[in-house]
């Protein structure tokens, strides 16, 4: 496995894991990392954290259909698990160094949290608009949606 592939795979796992990071708040009052209690069979142990079979299955389910098909073979699942382990090792090392306390990281976390609450609010509210209200709004603002053809 080459470095570029490993890096891309790790970046993909980073992106997918940010939303579901349940270890992001496991710093105790002393500032040290504390283990997160998880249920189910353990497939990997990384320092104070573990990856369970259920977590591995969930992370695989979050992948696109193409990627899910790619990871059906046991050897490829192991490759995916190795990527998750590398990601967790980097995460733990970054926290050990206190990088999570840097203002730039805190600002990004704040941005992510705001984006997440806006996404959740939008998704919840989206179903609250009846079809008639949407049609009425569209009809009232038709000029904003229909523009003449341009070359």
Tab-separated table of N, CA, C and O in Angstrom, residues 7-8 13 19 28 46 49 57-58 61 68 73 76-77 81 97 99 104 106 113 124 127 129-130 141 145 147 151:
chain	number	residue	atom	x	y	z
A	7	UNK	N	-2.813	7.981	2.706
A	7	UNK	CA	-3.195	9.327	3.115
A	7	UNK	C	-4.623	9.637	2.691
A	7	UNK	O	-5.408	10.174	3.456
A	8	UNK	N	-4.981	9.288	1.431
A	8	UNK	CA	-6.349	9.533	0.955
A	8	UNK	C	-7.351	8.740	1.767
A	8	UNK	O	-8.415	9.245	2.124
A	13	UNK	N	-11.474	8.694	6.103
A	13	UNK	CA	-11.925	8.256	7.422
A	13	UNK	C	-12.043	9.449	8.365
A	13	UNK	O	-12.973	9.527	9.162
A	19	UNK	N	-18.004	13.532	12.257
A	19	UNK	CA	-19.405	13.624	12.657
A	19	UNK	C	-19.734	12.647	13.766
A	19	UNK	O	-20.572	12.931	14.606
A	28	UNK	N	-10.820	14.283	30.867
A	28	UNK	CA	-11.287	14.491	32.234
A	28	UNK	C	-10.864	15.844	32.772
A	28	UNK	O	-10.271	16.666	32.085
A	46	UNK	N	-6.540	0.512	20.682
A	46	UNK	CA	-5.589	1.565	20.372
A	46	UNK	C	-5.408	2.410	21.624
A	46	UNK	O	-6.247	3.247	21.925
A	49	UNK	N	-8.399	3.477	23.840
A	49	UNK	CA	-9.642	3.349	23.092
A	49	UNK	C	-9.705	1.999	22.385
A	49	UNK	O	-8.691	1.328	22.240
A	57	UNK	N	-18.617	-2.028	11.525
A	57	UNK	CA	-19.755	-2.244	10.624
A	57	UNK	C	-20.431	-0.913	10.285
A	57	UNK	O	-20.776	-0.657	9.131
A	58	UNK	N	-20.585	-0.040	11.289
A	58	UNK	CA	-21.214	1.265	11.061
A	58	UNK	C	-20.359	2.119	10.130
A	58	UNK	O	-20.878	2.750	9.207
A	61	UNK	N	-20.771	0.952	6.705
A	61	UNK	CA	-22.100	1.308	6.189
A	61	UNK	C	-22.170	2.771	5.764
A	61	UNK	O	-22.972	3.138	4.907
A	68	UNK	N	-18.362	0.139	-0.202
A	68	UNK	CA	-18.859	-1.014	0.556
A	68	UNK	C	-18.573	-2.310	-0.202
A	68	UNK	O	-18.150	-3.296	0.399
A	73	UNK	N	-14.383	-8.277	0.983
A	73	UNK	CA	-13.391	-9.324	1.241
A	73	UNK	C	-12.753	-9.109	2.606
A	73	UNK	O	-12.497	-7.972	3.001
A	76	UNK	N	-9.687	-6.873	2.617
A	76	UNK	CA	-9.995	-5.453	2.405
A	76	UNK	C	-10.627	-4.846	3.658
A	76	UNK	O	-10.383	-3.678	3.972
A	77	UNK	N	-11.425	-5.635	4.382
A	77	UNK	CA	-11.977	-5.149	5.653
A	77	UNK	C	-10.843	-4.869	6.628
A	77	UNK	O	-10.873	-3.885	7.365
A	81	UNK	N	-9.940	-1.469	8.503
A	81	UNK	CA	-9.715	-1.402	9.946
A	81	UNK	C	-8.350	-0.791	10.250
A	81	UNK	O	-8.218	0.029	11.163
A	97	UNK	N	-0.474	15.792	22.490
A	97	UNK	CA	0.327	16.998	22.316
A	97	UNK	C	-0.451	18.273	22.629
A	97	UNK	O	0.105	19.362	22.586
A	99	UNK	N	-2.923	19.513	20.860
A	99	UNK	CA	-3.309	20.238	19.654
A	99	UNK	C	-4.796	20.584	19.648
A	99	UNK	O	-5.197	21.569	19.034
A	104	UNK	N	-6.775	27.687	16.837
A	104	UNK	CA	-7.203	27.386	15.472
A	104	UNK	C	-8.072	26.125	15.433
A	104	UNK	O	-9.082	26.074	14.738
A	106	UNK	N	-9.762	24.916	18.032
A	106	UNK	CA	-11.004	25.250	18.738
A	106	UNK	C	-11.956	26.013	17.821
A	106	UNK	O	-13.163	25.781	17.840
A	113	UNK	N	-19.403	22.575	14.852
A	113	UNK	CA	-20.583	22.440	15.706
A	113	UNK	C	-21.730	23.314	15.215
A	113	UNK	O	-22.889	22.887	15.205
A	124	UNK	N	-34.668	18.904	10.253
A	124	UNK	CA	-35.896	18.741	11.027
A	124	UNK	C	-37.008	19.631	10.497
A	124	UNK	O	-38.150	19.233	10.406
A	127	UNK	N	-39.143	18.977	6.709
A	127	UNK	CA	-40.363	18.195	6.585
A	127	UNK	C	-41.578	18.963	7.107
A	127	UNK	O	-42.702	18.572	6.859
A	129	UNK	N	-42.685	21.900	6.231
A	129	UNK	CA	-43.343	22.768	5.256
A	129	UNK	C	-44.270	21.963	4.369
A	129	UNK	O	-43.815	21.097	3.631
A	130	UNK	N	-45.565	22.267	4.387
A	130	UNK	CA	-46.487	21.534	3.506
A	130	UNK	C	-46.278	21.929	2.049
A	130	UNK	O	-45.800	23.019	1.743
A	141	UNK	N	-42.614	34.171	-5.843
A	141	UNK	CA	-41.232	34.556	-6.144
A	141	UNK	C	-40.762	33.970	-7.471
A	141	UNK	O	-39.568	33.701	-7.655
A	145	UNK	N	-36.814	32.600	-9.678
A	145	UNK	CA	-36.478	31.243	-10.089
A	145	UNK	C	-36.387	31.073	-11.605
A	145	UNK	O	-35.729	30.167	-12.088
A	147	UNK	N	-35.298	32.690	-15.139
A	147	UNK	CA	-34.467	33.729	-15.743
A	147	UNK	C	-34.421	33.487	-17.243
A	147	UNK	O	-34.404	32.344	-17.687
A	151	UNK	N	-26.646	33.866	-23.488
A	151	UNK	CA	-25.565	33.237	-24.258
A	151	UNK	C	-24.252	33.609	-23.604
A	151	UNK	O	-24.034	34.708	-23.203
